Structure formats: C-alpha cells, structure tokens
Amino acid sequence: MRIDGRPYRTLFVADDRWTVQVIDQTRLPFEFALRELQAAEQAADAIRDMVVRGAPLIGITAAYGVALGMRSDATDAGLLRVVELLGATRPTAVNLRWALAHMDSVLRDEPLDGRVARAYVEAARMADEDAAACESIGRHGLALLQRLSAVRGGKTVNVLTHCNAGWLACVDWGTALAPVYAAHDAGIPVHVYVDETRPRNQGAALTAFELGAHGIPYTVLVDNAGGHLMQRGQVDVCIVGSDRTTGSGDVANKIGTYLKALAAKDNGVPFYVALPSSTVDWTMHDGLREIPIEERSPREITHVRGRSDDGALREVEIAAPGSAAANPAFDVTPSRLVTGLITERGVCDASREGLQSLFPEHAQ
Amino acid sequence: MRIDGRPYRTLFVADDRWTVQVIDQTRLPFEFALRELQAAEQAADAIRDMVVRGAPLIGITAAYGVALGMRSDATDAGLLRVVELLGATRPTAVNLRWALAHMDSVLRDEPLDGRVARAYVEAARMADEDAAACESIGRHGLALLQRLSAVRGGKTVNVLTHCNAGWLACVDWGTALAPVYAAHDAGIPVHVYVDETRPRNQGAALTAFELGAHGIPYTVLVDNAGGHLMQRGQVDVCIVGSDRTTGSGDVANKIGTYLKALAAKDNGVPFYVALPSSTVDWTMHDGLREIPIEERSPREITHVRGRSDDGALREVEIAAPGSAAANPAFDVTPSRLVTGLITERGVCDASREGLQSLFPEHAQ
C-alpha cells in the first residue's frame, strides 16, 4: 500500500539483500520510521515489543527471524535455538507457530551451507503468499460489500472494525480492511467506524492512519460505543481479523471483539471475520477452552502513550495510583456469533463444514 | 465517605453558610481538591465541565445552583433564567430536570424575600434524601451480595462495574457501589472489576480511587475485557448505575453499559442496575427511542489526560492526526437484559410492573 504516494510493504529486505526492514508500528501514527533487523534476537524483540504486530505479519517476521538466525549459526542446534527464541515471543497468534514449524521442516532437510539462502527464499515466498492471500480476501469481501451497497441503493456502506487488521497487520492489503480497500478502489462509497481498541489503541493509531493515508473516510470511536451505533442502525456490517481461528470456526481476536459480535447479533448486523487460512488452527475444536490467551503488562492499562503538545511522545498515568490491572490481550468469539469467514478461497460458514468446504485438504 | 480518615460528602455548604463546596472530580485521582461555587453560573460550569458528575450529584448541584442564583436575583424572571441556565448543561440525566422542576415549583409559591433561605433548605433536604436513598440501596444490594456469597461458600464475590456510580457520583454512599461498601463493611469478601470507562476514564480514575480509599480490593480493566472475564466465570454479578431509567425499565447509563449487559446475558451472569427513584423517568416507555443521548466533544476521544512522569497533568493525542471521532456519552440497555433494579425501596424487576410494585404512587 502507499504512504505519501510511495508503495510499501510492512516488511521487506533492504538493498544489501539480507537486512530486514520493518515499519516501526510503535511510532505510528505520529512518526513514520523503519527499523532494521539484523539478528534473530532483534526480530524476537520486534515481535514481543509490538514493533510489528498482527497475526500474519508476526508469522512473516518470525520466518525472516529464522533466516537472520541462520546467518550466525546454521547448525541444527542453531535452528532449534532460533525457533524456540522466536516461538516464545507471543502465545496467541497461530501464524507464528505455523511459520516457525514450516521453516524448521524445510531447513532441516537442507545442507548447512544452503540454509541461509533457502531461509530467505522461503520467507520471501511466505510473504508473497500472505500478500496474495490478503488480495484474494479483498476480492471475496468486495463481493459482500457490493451486495450491501446494492441493498442500500448505492448509499455509503458503514463498516465497523476492531483493532487493526489492515495492511499494517499483514505484509500488504490487510485482512479485515482488504475488502474495504477493494470496495473503495472499485468506487463503492464506504465509511469505516474504527474502534480505538484499548489498551494499545491500535484502531485509533494504526487503522485510522492507514485508512487516512488511503483516503478512506473513517470515524474513531471508543470501544464502548459500537453497540450504541448498531442499536441506531448506523453500522451495516462488522469486519474484524483473527489471531487464531479454530477448525470449528471459533475466533480469537483482539480483546473486545466478542462484545461487538454480541451487539451485532442482537441488532441483526452481519459480523464477518477475514483471515488467511494460515490463521486457522485445524487441530482445535473449542476456542474458549483451547486457545491460550496472552496476558500482557498491567502498565498498558494504567498508562497511555501519545503525543504531547510539545510534540514529544509521552506516557501519562490514567488510573488511580497503586491500582491493580488485568490485561488479557485477546478474547474468543464463539462461531455461533460469526456470520461468515472471509478467506483467500472465498466466504464460508464459521463451522468445520464451512471451512472444510473451502479447504478440503484439512478434512479429517 | 472517608478520605484519609476524614468524612466527606461530594458537595456541602461551607462554614460561611452559603458558599457551595464540591470535590473537583476532574483532578482526581491525582489531586484531591475542593472547588467553591458562589454563583449559578459556576454551578452550571461545574456540571458542564464534569467537575461534578453522576446523575444524583448533578441534580443536587443544580438545586444548589438555583439557591446561588436566588442570592443575586430572586424574582420570577431570575428563577426562570437560572432554571434554564442549569437545565441546558447536560441532556441525558433526568435528575437534573427533576431537581430543577422541584426547585422551581417550590420557589414560585414562596415570597421573594424568603426564596434564598427556602432554596438552601430544599437543596439540603434533597441532598439528605439522596444520601439516605443511596444508603437504602446499599442495604438492599447487600442482601443480594450476601446470597451470592453464600452460594459461593463464602469465597470472594466478584462484582463488575462500569464507569463511576459510587459515592463520587452521588452525595454519599453511591448507587452501584453502595451494596459493595455495605458488603465489605459487613465482612463479606468482595472484589470489584472496574471498567476503565473510556473516554473519560471515570472507572480507572474515580471508581478505583474511591474503592482504594475505602480499602476494597479491585482490578482495573479496559472496557474491552469484561466479556472475556464473564466467559471464564470470573464475574459473579454486574452492578451499574443509571443516568435515566424509563418507567418500563430501560436503562440509559454510560456508553458501553449495553455491551456488558449483553455479555452478562450470554454468560448467565446477573446484571443489576442500582438507582434512586429520582433517576426514573416515569413518562417514558421506550428508552431506545425516547431518551436523548448526549454527544460530547471528539477531543475526549482523540486525546487522553493523565499524569506525566514529571507529575504534571497533561493531555496526549492518541488518534491519527486529523481523525474524525464520534462521542455518544450514554447508551440504552433494554430492560430484557436487566436482571433487576436495586432501588431505595428494594429490588424489583426491570419492568413497569416491577417498578410500580415498589412505587405504586407512579401507577397510571
């Protein structure tokens, strides 16, 4: 996607053909800066500290992290070490585990002196596949938005989204926002209600930033407000991303997604989840019981970071001093609340049957 | 209630017997400061700028605002002017309108030279009635929490609340928190999950402050997290306040309340609303259609105020620059999602029949 007219991916290999460059998402929306990753440890830090975030992008960054690790130690022990290092960064997104397992199995069969080159080739292939999957998600979601636009007689379609599942969460295009970009580019009038998405405000910061950069109209909301808008008929469709989806269609996504799905159900608003199939955990059946939920630092709750009137990025304390705080980063939306899954192969029911109709290779 | 061992009400008349003192809630939780109100205009500003907030406290502040107005102009024209001035401050809370209508009707029948004294007497009476009503709400809610504690075999009862409906929202005791204080004081182990309550963070700032000052254990959450906790069985009961409740039991309360009520319903968690009957608008039948919802400044969404590491209170910008933002301050929870209303006369169904069983004088 473009920033100031220049095309970017969230992650790319530098001109030296080995340094990995990522957009530093902790500095958005106020500063656009790249960060160089030159060692597996730096890739792990970037994932843990959310310099890069979003399930697809985490997976690709981990793949490149393995490639960086191979440069310093391409032995089996080195491979094991780097896979463990990167795997320990964040627990909920399945793409991370999937990407690492894939890199591990490919590289184990490779002679030591070919591992670095092979790792870069595989990581690049995965990045291209992710971008292509997201583009396909956009195409399938576009058909949905076209139908909604027709039902509304060509009036603006109002989409509500939670957190950031745009191109900043992926390599390019995004998941939940891919249909929005596709619709906008196809001339369908679309407007996005953006949940700010506490505690890290990725909606207000990242989703607002990328929609604004693309010229798509949007309105930021506190996370509390979406239900009220749905009661008033101001939302035509909800589209969110996913950090892990079970083979049965339960969806782990940023904390608060479940509340919006409940409100959508209560008000007859369709609720779609957009995801590349790399986000599906085919081994899981019950999201509420099985998906591990990351618990992050209480400081993300008690403090807020933003731009001060002197232009500096500062943190301010907002809770009563000494407050305890709980910070679960994701919740699980049961499949019964999901109207459909938008995947790279099309739209399906949020169920094992639905997913297997599009991905028969995963039928048991 | 006590702060640093000293008993306070949120509003009281100073030693000069006419200046009205209020706790400045815009400076909590970092500074405890009083503000003097010496004119109706200052009372109106205090309500509009949320120096005082909470439906009951807004009503009482308005009553004292009328008394202050009478000091400068006790004529009928002066009375009309001050009632209109104060009535225009905030649209959703019905207590404001109720208090002003009451003051107006009482003072109209009073000779001019008796109006100031009578206004202070009436305002004081209303303040005492509010404190007594809240104390009764606490007693009736205590019985509920005692039953929950018994069901849990004496284990800690976990209460989730939204926004601040504690003593800071009232004259004393609070509405939603009155049962919590009563239970704690009766030796029932209780713990409160406090929604931070964006955009103004009254949960993280005010509810956390007053629970901490009273020694009640609590944990702050982002507004997104309550549904997840309910899915995991970590919440035994939700108790919230109300800014306006229709005669049929629909509840307008701080934006986001509806989302928590949906999650409570979905997980079989009882959802109670605590309110003095002054908060009931007996003339209304359909909260979603009839209750006016205040729309506040977008700046409350795009900026956050807190304490910087240099100790100063600062505002930081959190949304992408140039973002549009919508800021509805309240939402309406339909009566079907409310387990019961805790009033000063007892607990009843959230329905016209339920309310009229306790308040037969309002039967039509």
XYZ file of C-alpha atoms in Angstrom:
728
model
C 0.000 0.000 0.000
C 1.044 3.610 -0.433
C 2.280 6.160 2.073
C 2.760 9.629 0.653
C 2.437 8.071 -2.774
C 5.261 5.578 -2.293
C 4.399 1.848 -2.195
C 5.403 -0.023 0.934
C 5.138 -3.405 2.456
C 5.273 -3.655 6.251
C 8.426 -5.766 5.906
C 10.992 -6.027 3.126
C 14.615 -6.956 2.568
C 16.979 -3.979 2.231
C 19.216 -3.242 -0.730
C 22.062 -5.188 0.940
C 19.850 -8.252 0.300
C 19.971 -9.516 3.874
C 18.952 -6.799 6.383
C 15.225 -6.966 7.128
C 13.407 -3.627 7.278
C 10.095 -3.224 9.083
C 7.823 -0.245 9.627
C 8.101 0.599 13.339
C 4.458 0.472 14.368
C 5.107 1.703 17.898
C 5.908 5.133 16.414
C 2.800 5.403 14.253
C 0.647 7.411 13.716
C 2.905 10.315 14.675
C 6.168 9.214 13.063
C 6.784 7.003 10.068
C 10.075 5.212 10.619
C 11.705 1.979 9.529
C 13.627 -0.328 11.829
C 16.450 -2.607 10.692
C 16.557 -6.190 11.907
C 19.968 -7.829 11.559
C 19.765 -10.684 14.075
C 17.161 -13.188 15.233
C 17.157 -11.528 18.654
C 16.160 -8.233 17.064
C 13.319 -9.972 15.234
C 12.149 -11.536 18.511
C 12.278 -8.146 20.234
C 10.337 -6.543 17.397
C 7.564 -9.127 17.781
C 7.484 -9.032 21.569
C 7.521 -5.229 21.777
C 4.930 -4.977 19.005
C 7.138 -3.035 16.616
C 5.424 -5.491 14.270
C 2.054 -6.986 15.198
C -0.904 -8.644 13.545
C -1.017 -12.407 13.173
C 0.107 -12.592 9.520
C 2.949 -10.113 9.941
C 4.161 -11.823 13.112
C 4.452 -15.058 11.150
C 6.430 -13.484 8.322
C 8.713 -11.599 10.699
C 9.427 -14.860 12.517
C 10.287 -16.538 9.195
C 12.781 -13.794 8.420
C 13.992 -14.050 12.011
C 14.940 -17.655 11.306
C 16.799 -16.528 8.191
C 18.735 -13.975 10.245
C 19.487 -16.661 12.820
C 20.860 -18.974 10.120
C 23.408 -16.309 9.204
C 25.082 -16.605 12.602
C 24.555 -20.326 13.253
C 23.141 -22.607 10.569
C 23.560 -25.840 12.565
C 20.636 -27.931 13.797
C 21.318 -26.592 17.288
C 21.245 -23.036 15.945
C 17.981 -23.755 14.150
C 16.418 -25.205 17.298
C 17.578 -22.243 19.331
C 16.193 -19.618 16.962
C 12.851 -21.412 16.575
C 12.478 -21.560 20.354
C 13.539 -17.943 20.785
C 11.014 -16.672 18.263
C 8.268 -19.089 19.371
C 8.374 -17.738 22.925
C 7.522 -14.165 21.944
C 3.716 -14.219 21.761
C 1.367 -17.075 22.618
C -1.968 -16.450 20.890
C -1.307 -15.973 17.166
C -1.034 -19.335 15.483
C 0.731 -17.929 12.404
C 3.885 -17.605 14.470
C 3.938 -21.299 15.300
C 2.892 -22.248 11.786
C 5.649 -20.155 10.180
C 8.318 -21.483 12.526
C 7.262 -25.110 12.031
C 7.382 -24.604 8.289
C 10.843 -23.004 8.346
C 12.100 -25.698 10.680
C 10.928 -28.568 8.485
C 12.247 -27.005 5.271
C 15.663 -26.101 6.702
C 16.288 -29.420 8.476
C 16.382 -31.143 5.078
C 18.756 -28.565 3.654
C 22.599 -28.930 3.770
C 24.157 -26.481 6.229
C 25.769 -24.312 3.572
C 22.464 -23.820 1.764
C 20.338 -22.929 4.789
C 20.772 -19.171 4.777
C 19.806 -18.803 1.116
C 16.944 -21.273 1.450
C 15.616 -19.475 4.533
C 15.461 -16.148 2.688
C 13.765 -17.812 -0.285
C 11.146 -19.479 1.939
C 10.478 -16.330 3.964
C 10.051 -14.329 0.761
C 7.689 -16.944 -0.624
C 5.603 -16.824 2.571
C 5.480 -13.036 2.418
C 4.323 -13.130 -1.191
C 1.747 -15.786 -0.354
C 0.426 -13.671 2.505
C 0.096 -10.625 0.270
C -1.656 -12.720 -2.376
C -3.994 -14.285 0.219
C -4.918 -10.835 1.516
C -5.570 -9.600 -2.004
C -7.909 -12.553 -2.519
C -9.655 -11.832 0.776
C -10.220 -8.324 -0.520
C -11.752 -9.657 -3.734
C -14.137 -12.002 -1.913
C -15.059 -9.347 0.640
C -15.647 -6.867 -2.142
C -18.496 -9.026 -3.431
C -20.103 -8.852 0.028
C -19.784 -5.078 0.183
C -21.110 -4.739 -3.355
C -24.250 -6.624 -2.319
C -24.664 -4.425 0.781
C -24.184 -1.328 -1.330
C -26.851 -2.531 -3.757
C -29.262 -3.225 -0.867
C -28.627 0.315 0.358
C -29.340 1.742 -3.086
C -25.783 2.935 -3.526
C -25.664 4.854 -0.235
C -22.441 4.681 1.768
C -21.788 1.312 3.384
C -20.767 1.720 7.034
C -18.264 -0.866 8.217
C -17.263 -1.249 11.858
C -13.866 -2.764 12.627
C -11.960 -3.524 15.794
C -8.210 -3.158 16.326
C -6.015 -3.117 13.234
C -6.449 -5.869 10.685
C -5.299 -3.702 7.823
C -2.188 -3.896 5.737
C -0.091 -2.911 8.756
C -1.102 -6.231 10.349
C -0.016 -8.165 7.263
C 2.556 -7.831 4.535
C 0.165 -5.882 2.330
C -3.589 -5.242 1.807
C -4.727 -6.467 5.210
C -7.435 -8.921 6.194
C -10.489 -7.086 7.590
C -9.609 -3.928 5.673
C -8.762 -5.636 2.364
C -12.465 -5.679 1.350
C -12.713 -2.013 2.333
C -9.754 -1.055 0.151
C -11.116 -3.163 -2.696
C -14.564 -1.549 -2.393
C -13.166 1.968 -2.207
C -10.941 1.343 -5.223
C -13.958 -0.079 -7.082
C -15.874 3.147 -6.495
C -18.261 1.848 -3.815
C -18.773 4.545 -1.169
C -17.595 3.127 2.123
C -17.018 4.622 5.575
C -15.349 2.863 8.499
C -16.150 3.137 12.203
C -12.816 2.478 13.895
C -12.840 1.144 17.476
C -9.899 2.808 19.204
C -9.057 -0.590 20.738
C -7.675 -0.137 24.187
C -5.283 -0.792 25.705
C -2.845 -0.138 22.856
C -5.160 1.983 20.709
C -4.214 0.204 17.505
C -7.517 1.231 15.986
C -7.137 4.951 16.671
C -3.448 4.866 15.817
C -2.927 2.293 13.057
C -6.292 1.687 11.407
C -7.046 5.409 11.351
C -3.559 6.088 9.980
C -3.763 3.608 7.138
C -7.347 4.458 6.161
C -6.465 8.147 6.182
C -3.347 7.536 4.091
C -5.514 5.756 1.503
C -8.194 8.462 1.548
C -10.993 6.336 3.007
C -13.385 8.235 5.300
C -13.492 6.960 8.864
C -14.647 7.910 12.351
C -12.864 6.849 15.524
C -14.976 5.516 18.413
C -14.215 4.407 21.934
C -14.621 0.663 22.306
C -17.756 1.288 24.343
C -19.672 2.943 21.515
C -20.135 0.307 18.797
C -23.176 -1.311 20.409
C -24.971 2.021 20.605
C -24.295 2.707 16.911
C -25.602 -0.723 15.976
C -28.769 -0.137 18.013
C -29.297 3.024 15.981
C -28.806 1.309 12.617
C -25.579 3.166 11.858
C -23.493 0.061 11.121
C -24.168 -2.097 8.058
C -21.529 -4.744 8.640
C -18.732 -5.598 11.073
C -15.476 -6.998 9.714
C -12.620 -7.967 12.006
C -9.434 -10.006 11.717
C -8.334 -13.035 13.687
C -5.234 -14.096 15.580
C -6.287 -17.723 15.650
C -9.411 -19.442 14.355
C -10.241 -22.990 15.378
C -11.106 -25.602 12.774
C -14.662 -25.267 14.100
C -14.847 -21.513 13.447
C -14.292 -20.003 16.901
C -12.293 -16.801 16.559
C -9.615 -15.446 18.874
C -9.077 -11.788 18.118
C -8.151 -8.608 19.976
C -9.861 -8.250 23.344
C -13.337 -6.752 22.930
C -14.164 -8.445 19.635
C -16.609 -10.749 21.440
C -18.577 -7.767 22.793
C -19.013 -6.354 19.293
C -20.090 -9.735 17.968
C -22.761 -9.908 20.690
C -24.038 -6.449 19.735
C -24.053 -7.362 16.045
C -26.112 -10.483 16.791
C -28.511 -8.516 18.994
C -29.106 -5.984 16.236
C -29.084 -8.190 13.142
C -25.832 -6.707 11.831
C -23.720 -9.216 9.847
C -20.430 -10.000 11.576
C -17.608 -11.255 9.352
C -14.109 -12.375 10.196
C -11.477 -12.018 7.473
C -8.462 -14.297 7.677
C -5.891 -16.100 5.584
C -6.075 -19.849 6.192
C -2.642 -19.643 7.828
C -4.571 -18.273 10.823
C -6.673 -21.433 11.177
C -5.626 -23.893 13.841
C -7.123 -27.067 12.361
C -6.255 -29.084 15.467
C -8.557 -27.107 17.732
C -12.258 -27.663 18.282
C -13.247 -25.391 21.166
C -11.760 -21.910 21.110
C -12.868 -20.945 24.592
C -11.183 -23.944 26.176
C -8.199 -24.419 23.928
C -6.802 -21.124 22.649
C -4.146 -19.705 25.001
C -4.814 -16.043 25.786
C -1.823 -13.779 26.235
C -1.814 -11.708 29.419
C 0.173 -8.508 28.918
C 1.612 -5.921 31.291
C -0.764 -4.009 33.616
C 1.126 -0.891 32.627
C -0.638 -0.953 29.243
C -3.854 -0.358 31.219
C -2.701 2.143 33.804
C -0.693 4.286 31.369
C -1.402 5.677 27.907
C 1.179 6.778 25.369
C 0.568 9.612 22.951
C 1.867 12.851 21.555
C 2.149 15.716 23.974
C 1.525 19.318 22.938
C 5.304 19.836 22.732
C 5.390 17.170 20.016
C 7.152 14.550 22.146
C 5.745 11.060 22.641
C 4.946 10.682 26.324
C 3.248 8.267 28.635
C 0.629 9.531 31.079
C -0.821 7.650 34.040
C -4.612 7.420 33.960
C -5.586 5.016 36.746
C -5.633 5.738 40.457
C -2.055 5.239 41.673
C -1.454 1.762 43.015
C -4.275 0.176 41.012
C -4.036 -3.488 40.089
C -4.925 -4.136 36.459
C -5.652 -7.225 34.379
C -4.702 -7.200 30.706
C -5.911 -10.163 28.664
C -4.946 -9.288 25.084
C -7.476 -11.416 23.199
C -10.885 -12.931 23.593
C -12.719 -15.709 21.815
C -15.843 -15.103 19.765
C -17.824 -18.339 19.506
C -18.660 -19.411 15.945
C -22.403 -19.014 16.634
C -21.900 -15.224 16.610
C -19.971 -15.164 13.321
C -21.942 -14.659 10.103
C -19.116 -15.882 7.914
C -15.382 -16.225 7.407
C -13.790 -14.354 4.502
C -10.779 -16.397 3.390
C -8.460 -16.341 0.397
C -10.609 -19.046 -1.201
C -13.978 -17.416 -0.580
C -16.571 -16.848 2.119
C -17.771 -19.754 4.245
C -19.777 -20.531 7.350
C -17.898 -20.311 10.623
C -18.018 -24.066 11.136
C -15.926 -27.148 10.472
C -18.156 -27.973 7.495
C -17.844 -24.442 6.167
C -14.068 -24.327 6.462
C -13.651 -27.830 5.013
C -15.804 -26.938 2.024
C -13.116 -24.418 1.058
C -10.121 -26.316 2.430
C -10.906 -29.995 1.803
C -7.247 -30.885 2.312
C -7.848 -30.320 6.026
C -10.859 -32.654 6.242
C -10.222 -35.425 8.683
C -17.458 8.517 52.954
C -13.938 8.937 54.263
C -10.822 10.217 52.573
C -7.678 9.937 54.669
C -9.925 9.231 57.627
C -11.966 12.395 57.270
C -15.668 12.115 56.329
C -16.723 13.922 53.174
C -19.732 14.418 51.045
C -19.173 15.280 47.377
C -20.969 18.586 47.964
C -21.535 20.593 51.118
C -22.168 24.150 52.250
C -19.097 25.951 53.626
C -18.753 27.495 57.062
C -19.994 30.833 55.703
C -23.345 29.010 55.287
C -23.816 29.964 51.646
C -20.776 29.034 49.514
C -21.176 25.587 47.995
C -18.095 23.367 48.065
C -17.672 20.431 45.735
C -14.893 17.888 45.274
C -13.268 18.726 41.928
C -13.558 15.381 40.149
C -11.561 16.488 37.122
C -8.452 16.494 39.329
C -8.959 13.054 40.813
C -7.345 10.580 41.270
C -4.089 12.539 41.356
C -5.158 15.572 43.367
C -7.871 15.923 45.975
C -9.147 19.481 45.798
C -12.353 21.332 46.580
C -13.922 23.934 44.347
C -16.071 26.804 45.621
C -19.299 27.637 43.812
C -20.612 31.134 44.573
C -22.885 31.799 41.596
C -25.334 29.826 39.478
C -23.023 30.237 36.503
C -20.252 28.489 38.410
C -22.607 25.640 39.261
C -23.572 25.330 35.582
C -19.910 25.297 34.562
C -19.141 22.646 37.186
C -21.868 20.402 35.774
C -20.990 21.009 32.122
C -17.243 20.541 32.637
C -17.842 17.472 34.794
C -16.220 18.907 37.910
C -19.280 17.166 39.363
C -20.887 14.255 37.513
C -23.160 11.322 38.167
C -26.903 11.688 37.818
C -27.725 12.133 41.524
C -24.923 14.618 42.155
C -25.799 16.620 39.049
C -29.327 17.009 40.397
C -28.184 18.181 43.825
C -25.613 20.562 42.358
C -28.333 22.059 40.182
C -30.569 22.527 43.234
C -27.790 24.425 44.986
C -27.159 26.300 41.757
C -30.729 27.595 41.969
C -30.083 28.669 45.560
C -26.972 30.564 44.452
C -28.977 32.152 41.648
C -31.644 33.323 44.098
C -28.971 35.235 46.020
C -28.375 37.513 43.045
C -31.915 37.666 41.641
C -34.850 36.114 43.490
C -37.521 37.360 41.078
C -39.600 35.056 38.897
C -37.507 36.183 35.940
C -34.339 35.321 37.860
C -35.749 31.933 38.762
C -36.666 31.214 35.141
C -33.246 32.294 33.962
C -31.324 30.123 36.434
C -33.507 27.070 35.770
C -32.900 27.432 32.038
C -29.183 28.016 32.510
C -28.729 24.908 34.635
C -31.136 22.813 32.562
C -29.080 23.372 29.426
C -25.891 21.851 30.840
C -26.383 18.131 30.199
C -29.214 16.405 28.361
C -29.330 12.755 29.450
C -29.565 12.645 33.255
C -33.171 13.076 34.316
C -32.252 14.031 37.891
C -31.183 17.424 36.626
C -34.599 18.163 35.160
C -36.357 16.633 38.149
C -34.374 18.706 40.660
C -34.888 21.931 38.705
C -38.632 21.326 38.294
C -38.903 20.697 42.014
C -36.980 23.819 42.977
C -38.992 25.882 40.512
C -42.352 24.740 41.840
C -41.359 25.202 45.487
C -39.835 28.649 44.997
C -42.630 30.059 42.825
C -45.014 29.797 45.796
C -42.542 31.466 48.139
C -42.472 35.255 48.750
C -39.409 36.888 47.163
C -37.679 37.653 50.447
C -37.907 34.032 51.570
C -36.655 32.400 48.397
C -32.937 32.263 49.186
C -33.438 30.605 52.554
C -36.066 28.244 51.201
C -33.831 27.257 48.280
C -30.992 26.287 50.623
C -33.404 24.340 52.818
C -34.835 22.446 49.851
C -31.429 21.717 48.331
C -30.177 20.425 51.685
C -33.252 18.261 52.041
C -32.713 16.804 48.570
C -29.060 16.115 49.378
C -30.026 14.332 52.597
C -32.706 12.367 50.759
C -30.201 11.304 48.133
C -27.728 10.141 50.760
C -30.494 8.243 52.558
C -31.723 6.674 49.313
C -28.192 5.520 48.495
C -27.782 4.067 51.958
C -31.018 2.124 51.436
C -29.812 0.931 48.032
C -26.731 -0.358 49.803
C -28.841 -2.256 52.319
C -31.000 -3.896 49.651
C -27.984 -4.703 47.490
C -26.206 -6.151 50.500
C -28.866 -8.841 50.731
C -28.138 -9.792 47.109
C -24.407 -9.986 47.711
C -24.962 -11.989 50.906
C -26.897 -14.569 48.881
C -24.162 -14.711 46.226
C -21.533 -15.093 48.931
C -23.486 -17.955 50.470
C -23.811 -19.671 47.069
C -20.045 -19.323 46.677
C -19.467 -20.865 50.093
C -18.016 -17.661 51.480
C -15.461 -17.207 48.687
C -14.877 -13.690 47.429
C -17.752 -12.270 45.390
C -16.503 -10.665 42.169
C -18.512 -7.646 41.089
C -18.012 -5.944 37.722
C -18.986 -2.293 37.433
C -18.853 0.266 34.644
C -17.997 3.947 34.982
C -18.375 5.518 38.422
C -21.625 5.025 40.267
C -20.001 5.298 43.651
C -20.291 7.984 46.277
C -18.485 10.417 43.987
C -21.486 10.202 41.634
C -23.901 10.963 44.472
C -23.852 12.907 47.689
C -22.684 9.904 49.677
C -22.572 6.059 49.522
C -23.172 5.771 45.788
C -25.627 3.672 43.823
C -23.874 0.689 42.180
C -21.104 0.739 44.793
C -23.363 1.209 47.831
C -24.012 -2.574 48.036
C -20.254 -3.169 47.695
C -19.464 -0.829 50.593
C -22.254 -2.384 52.658
C -20.987 -5.897 51.950
C -17.374 -5.008 52.695
C -18.374 -3.320 55.936
C -20.450 -6.395 56.847
C -17.386 -8.602 56.450
C -18.355 -10.234 53.145
C -15.242 -10.642 50.991
C -15.817 -8.684 47.809
C -13.588 -7.708 44.890
C -14.518 -5.286 42.103
C -13.559 -5.428 38.430
C -13.501 -1.781 37.385
C -14.056 -0.956 33.697
C -11.782 1.989 32.960
C -14.671 3.572 31.038
C -13.374 5.494 28.099
C -13.444 8.197 27.024
C -13.156 9.955 30.393
C -11.781 7.004 32.377
C -14.078 7.572 35.310
C -13.730 3.936 36.258
C -9.931 3.899 36.360
C -9.804 7.350 37.939
C -12.826 7.715 40.232
C -14.114 4.224 40.999
C -10.579 2.943 41.563
C -9.836 5.989 43.743
C -12.864 5.625 45.983
C -12.613 1.833 46.332
C -8.930 2.167 47.169
C -9.637 4.897 49.714
C -12.128 2.573 51.422
C -9.774 -0.420 51.310
C -11.817 -2.565 48.934
C -9.755 -4.737 46.569
C -10.262 -4.008 42.897
C -8.736 -4.620 39.478
C -8.919 -2.154 36.607
C -9.836 -3.486 33.148
C -10.105 -1.942 29.724
C -13.703 -1.722 28.602
C -12.998 -4.495 26.104
C -12.176 -7.116 28.732
C -15.355 -7.681 30.756
C -16.909 -10.107 28.279
C -13.817 -12.310 28.328
C -13.849 -12.429 32.137
C -17.522 -13.376 32.137
C -16.838 -16.162 29.630
C -14.254 -17.510 32.054
C -16.582 -17.412 35.071
C -14.597 -14.681 36.804
C -17.547 -12.326 37.374
C -20.356 -13.245 39.777
C -22.530 -10.191 39.289
C -22.569 -6.906 37.378
C -23.868 -3.791 39.113
C -24.039 -0.446 37.329
C -25.747 2.892 37.894
C -28.169 4.750 35.677
C -28.492 8.258 34.305
C -32.112 7.776 33.346
C -34.362 4.734 33.634
C -37.694 4.635 31.831
C -40.868 3.692 33.670
C -40.630 0.429 31.721
C -37.135 -0.412 32.990
C -34.888 0.544 30.063
C -31.641 1.966 31.399
C -29.559 4.806 29.985
C -26.125 4.667 31.502
C -22.530 5.461 30.493
C -21.667 4.364 26.971
C -20.659 0.696 26.918
C -23.077 -0.478 29.595
C -25.192 -2.189 26.925
C -22.207 -4.276 25.762
C -21.613 -5.554 29.290
C -25.293 -6.355 29.710
C -25.168 -8.432 26.514
C -22.142 -10.336 27.797
C -23.799 -10.913 31.172
C -26.889 -12.318 29.452
C -24.768 -14.532 27.191
C -22.945 -15.993 30.184
C -25.727 -16.220 32.754
C -24.221 -13.520 34.964
C -26.855 -11.471 36.853
C -26.917 -7.839 35.732
C -28.301 -5.332 38.225
C -28.857 -1.593 37.953
C -28.796 0.411 41.182
C -30.659 3.710 41.201
C -32.578 6.072 43.417
C -36.117 6.534 42.105
C -35.214 10.155 41.281
C -33.470 8.632 38.260
C -36.679 7.100 36.898
C -38.417 8.973 34.110
C -41.953 7.705 34.652
C -43.176 9.410 31.470
C -41.026 7.304 29.163
C -41.837 3.885 27.759
C -39.128 3.127 25.213
C -35.611 4.061 26.212
C -34.061 3.483 22.803
C -36.465 5.835 21.080
C -37.093 8.386 23.779
C -34.013 9.044 25.900
C -31.852 11.850 24.452
C -28.205 10.834 24.228
C -25.594 13.491 24.845
C -22.910 13.805 22.160
C -19.705 15.200 23.648
C -16.541 16.651 22.142
C -14.446 14.492 19.755
C -11.420 15.703 21.677
C -12.376 13.390 24.557
C -11.723 10.529 22.094
C -8.625 11.765 20.293
C -6.840 12.963 23.443
C -6.273 11.432 26.878
C -5.458 13.318 30.066
C -3.276 11.883 32.779
C -0.272 12.414 34.989
C 3.048 12.732 33.248
C 6.269 11.417 34.782
C 7.112 14.966 35.840
C 3.965 14.959 37.984
C 2.057 17.420 35.816
C -1.389 16.641 34.402
C -1.050 16.569 30.630
C -3.107 15.706 27.635
C -1.653 13.430 24.964
C -3.022 12.831 21.482
C -3.663 9.169 20.720
C -5.522 9.082 17.399
C -4.048 9.610 13.960
C -3.907 13.401 13.457
C -6.946 14.720 11.649
C -9.202 11.843 12.684
C -12.929 12.438 12.946
C -14.414 10.983 16.135
C -17.935 10.347 17.419
C -18.572 10.576 21.146
C -22.009 9.452 22.319
C -21.788 9.611 26.124
C -24.517 7.110 27.010
C -26.256 4.076 25.647
C -29.532 2.370 26.455
C -29.697 -1.133 27.882
C -33.100 -2.652 27.137
C -34.964 -3.955 30.183
C -34.830 -7.528 28.802
C -31.104 -7.591 29.626
C -31.515 -6.319 33.201
C -31.912 -8.911 35.977
C -33.257 -6.388 38.461
C -33.300 -2.798 39.649
C -31.928 -2.054 43.120
C -33.824 0.963 44.450
C -34.156 2.661 47.814
C -37.328 0.655 48.408
C -35.971 -2.742 47.412
C -35.130 -4.840 44.370
C -37.634 -5.198 41.548
C -37.960 -6.472 38.006
C -36.865 -4.069 35.291
C -40.421 -3.559 34.084
C -43.346 -1.217 34.603
C -44.997 -3.807 36.846
C -41.803 -4.252 38.833
C -41.252 -0.538 39.364
C -44.903 0.104 40.195
C -44.887 -2.673 42.782
C -42.363 -0.599 44.744
C -43.602 2.844 43.700
C -47.394 2.490 43.461
C -47.772 6.273 43.566
C -46.490 6.293 39.996
C -49.043 3.738 38.724
C -51.114 5.257 35.966
